[in-house]
Amino acid sequence: MTWWKRLLGRRELDARLDQELRDHIERQVAADVAAGMSEVAARRRAATELGGVEQAKEACREVRGTRWLEEVAHDVRYGSRVLAASPGFTLVAVLSLALGIGANTAIFSLMNSLLLRTLPVRAPERLVLLDEGSWTNPIWEEIRDRHSQLFAGVAAWGNARFDLASGGQADLVEGQWVSGDFFDVLGVQPMLGRTLTAADDRRGGGADGPVVMISYRFWQQRFGGRAEIVGSSLTLNRVVFTIVGVTPPEFFGPMVGRSFDVAVPIGTEPLVRTDESWLDRPTTRWLEIIARLTPDQTVQDATRALRAVQPQIREATLEERYLRGALTMVPAATGTSRIRDDYERPLVTLMVVVGLVLLIACANIANLLLARASARRHELSMRRALGASRLRLMRQLLVESMLLAGAGAVLGLGLAQWGSRLLLRQLSSFGNTVFLDLSLDWRVIGFTAAVGIGTALLLGVVPAFRAGRAEPNDVLKQHSRTLAGHRRNALGQLLLVGQIALALVLVVAAGLFIRTLSTLNTLDLGLDRDPVLVVSVDAQRSLVERPQRVDLFHRVVDAVVAAPGVVHAAASVMSPISGNDWQSHFMVAGRPPLSEDESSAYINAISPAWFATYGITLLAGRDFDARDRAEAPAVAIVNERFARRFFDGASPIGRAIQQIPDTQRPQTGPIEIVGLVEDAAYRSVRETIPPTVYFPLAQVSREPDSAGRSRSITAPWIDSGINIGVRSGVGSPVLLMKSVAAAVGKVDGNLSLSLQLVADQINASLLPERLVAMLAGFFGALALLLAAIGLYGVMSYSISRRRAEIGIRMALGADSAKVVRLVLGRAAVLISLGVVLGAAVSLWASRFVEALLYGLEPHDPLTFVSAVMVLASVGALAAWLPARRAARIDPARVLREG
């Protein structure tokens, strides 16, 4: 019988043991009485020979091996009663620990989902990914056709967004292009219907026509979980697909941070993109390639096998540029992610921050437990006098700490589930929803348990040792008031110094992150943030022939300009702060070319009035206008940084530049610079403003001419879509959305629109900085509050122990001001020690967050001085309250009590 079964049957066993001992005594008594002994003497002799009934029971329990469990159970019951007797202390302690443990668990939950959790697929440890990003479809097809000699299975996928609307404003859903064997390779079984197969992944669709598999979430949200969904139709980008299955609820795809709504076979891509299909483009990289290893294959084996056929793949795809380096397979058990690099360092930093907050909370509660242990000295001495061992007393206080930590951990786990989802919503922005699986797993539960146990030890070890030092004769002593209370509370004061130091570290960190965000928010981007609306126009389903699409975009701009409330409107290939870029290399006619890095510049193609729309100042020359037609001489406008790099700061007006040709960039003729504009942010707020060249939209060609030369610049995707900036004259550009959409629809009802504010794009680019600043500021304020409470508690405890001393001082002539100075002087010493220690730690630790800062040094003097002043002010207020109470002590009353 196992120990827990024996424990559960303790009452039955004790009753049986009690009956056996009683029978034994009765038989012994009967035998002695029969031998002539009196019954009283016989019972005394039987009890003496047995060694005492209770002692015999204890010996039997020791043999059963359950006595220690019974004692622990007793300690738990007693500890629960003790904590219940002090509901105020218990509530404060549990809530403090719940906040600390919950914050730690919430951040760890995000880290676990982003960095540690394996994909919810069959044997994820057998999955490997082709490293170095995306690949072309020709490369994928070569690997797919050779996979039998390379891996157990191979699959590919590419991210996409599909439009459910039939026209006008887009109704976008997250999607993935997937190979036919995608779900089979990953080992994902459908919840309803079937998965996609290789037969579905054919150009133009398989025997069942274009088919699609939808996610469980999409099924619930869009179709209400209807069981008859399989076989229904779903229109994506105005192409009708048949739904063949629903994925299980736990499967979100191979990309951590992104979930898909629909999975579409790669072979049907030409139906959606029509003649813009990427299937046969040798330079368009849009697919990720994942493989499953054979049972006896390692990652290194898979890499060697792939490299063995790399020359054949290169030759078959005519791909030299992207297949120069050796192909490499990397483990993919945790999937792939595009947000890991953005959020890994911020989350690690926040993990340290919340860990320090928990330490401060633990120090606060440890001080309270030390005070309670001192107050319970009479009780502990009494128990010691009654026979309790030192170990038993220590264990009792440790059990009480475990109860506090356990309650805090359970409540904290619930808070963490709510908090992690709240934080996840902060990571998402308009048009970019971040998805992470935040369900509980063994890592999160184990982490919470480990933090709870560690917290209990931090809280309970020192009070437990103090309890073990209780002596039996202490119960006979009167509780006299000490004249040196601060010496008796040296450990509490040491903990307080540590709290102040950690609080200063957190306040400094919060100041650095908040100032970074403030700097980025107020950074001069060279363009207006608020009054501009960006309308992304998708023209893939337009009936207008592709050569006439640029003219269509100009007509759309003219229609938008005529809409009520619109001041300016202009089209561009790239919109500011969108995270996208378009680059090329340039040289100046008559000057030696720069190095490859130095000759690089960003490009944008724009229509007239684009600079006025975004509030970018024209410094010299002219803007584009009707003269800059397709057949006119090629012209360009450059920014100040381009002029400094390529012309050493001299005026570029009238000078000529030329694109440096290579296999991807055709030769261009000379391009005259007709204007100079101020520097403006291009891709992101953090990025240094790059050299930028602006071309007239009308002069950007889809393909080079028959001689392989382009008049200005080539953009193969130029007729697929465009971004239109709209400047509002009626307040918020949100008010223009309906009228702008209606104006675009009148020009071409087949255009699909997506609308977003420039301010939202800027805010989205600052999400990591905003998250870190917000949480660091919150936890810095919480650390200040906890440190203030700790200082208040220590000073109040010290004053209560020095009450007699203060009363005597006042009786001998000390006035209230002197008593206040006495208390504040002691507090100033503690605060100063904490500030010195905290400043040293902050100076050392600040270098680790340098990569997260912008516009200031890690050792920024203003931040450090401000943090010290804030901490000193809060500390002074926390110390003044008990000092004021000490100054009101009545000496006569104290002397009478003494």
mmCIF file of C-alpha atoms in Angstrom, residues 30 46 133 194 219 272 325-326 450 620 630 706 712 758 792 817 820:
data_model
loop_
_atom_site.group_PDB
_atom_site.id
_atom_site.type_symbol
_atom_site.label_atom_id
_atom_site.label_comp_id
_atom_site.label_asym_id
_atom_site.label_seq_id
_atom_site.Cartn_x
_atom_site.Cartn_y
_atom_site.Cartn_z
ATOM 1 C CA ALA A 30 -6.886 -9.725 33.363
ATOM 2 C CA ALA A 46 0.347 -2.704 32.129
ATOM 3 C CA GLY A 133 14.600 33.459 -45.731
ATOM 4 C CA ARG A 194 -10.059 16.727 -45.523
ATOM 5 C CA TRP A 219 -14.854 28.881 -39.316
ATOM 6 C CA VAL A 272 -5.621 35.161 -58.123
ATOM 7 C CA GLY A 325 26.196 30.385 -50.677
ATOM 8 C CA ALA A 326 25.806 26.837 -49.427
ATOM 9 C CA ALA A 450 9.363 27.514 -9.390
ATOM 10 C CA ALA A 620 15.281 74.092 -54.450
ATOM 11 C CA ALA A 630 6.481 59.108 -70.157
ATOM 12 C CA SER A 706 13.679 46.522 -76.657
ATOM 13 C CA SER A 712 13.893 56.341 -65.944
ATOM 14 C CA VAL A 758 -0.082 57.841 -41.506
ATOM 15 C CA TYR A 792 7.297 53.495 5.995
ATOM 16 C CA ALA A 817 11.432 69.190 15.575
ATOM 17 C CA VAL A 820 11.494 64.582 13.495
#
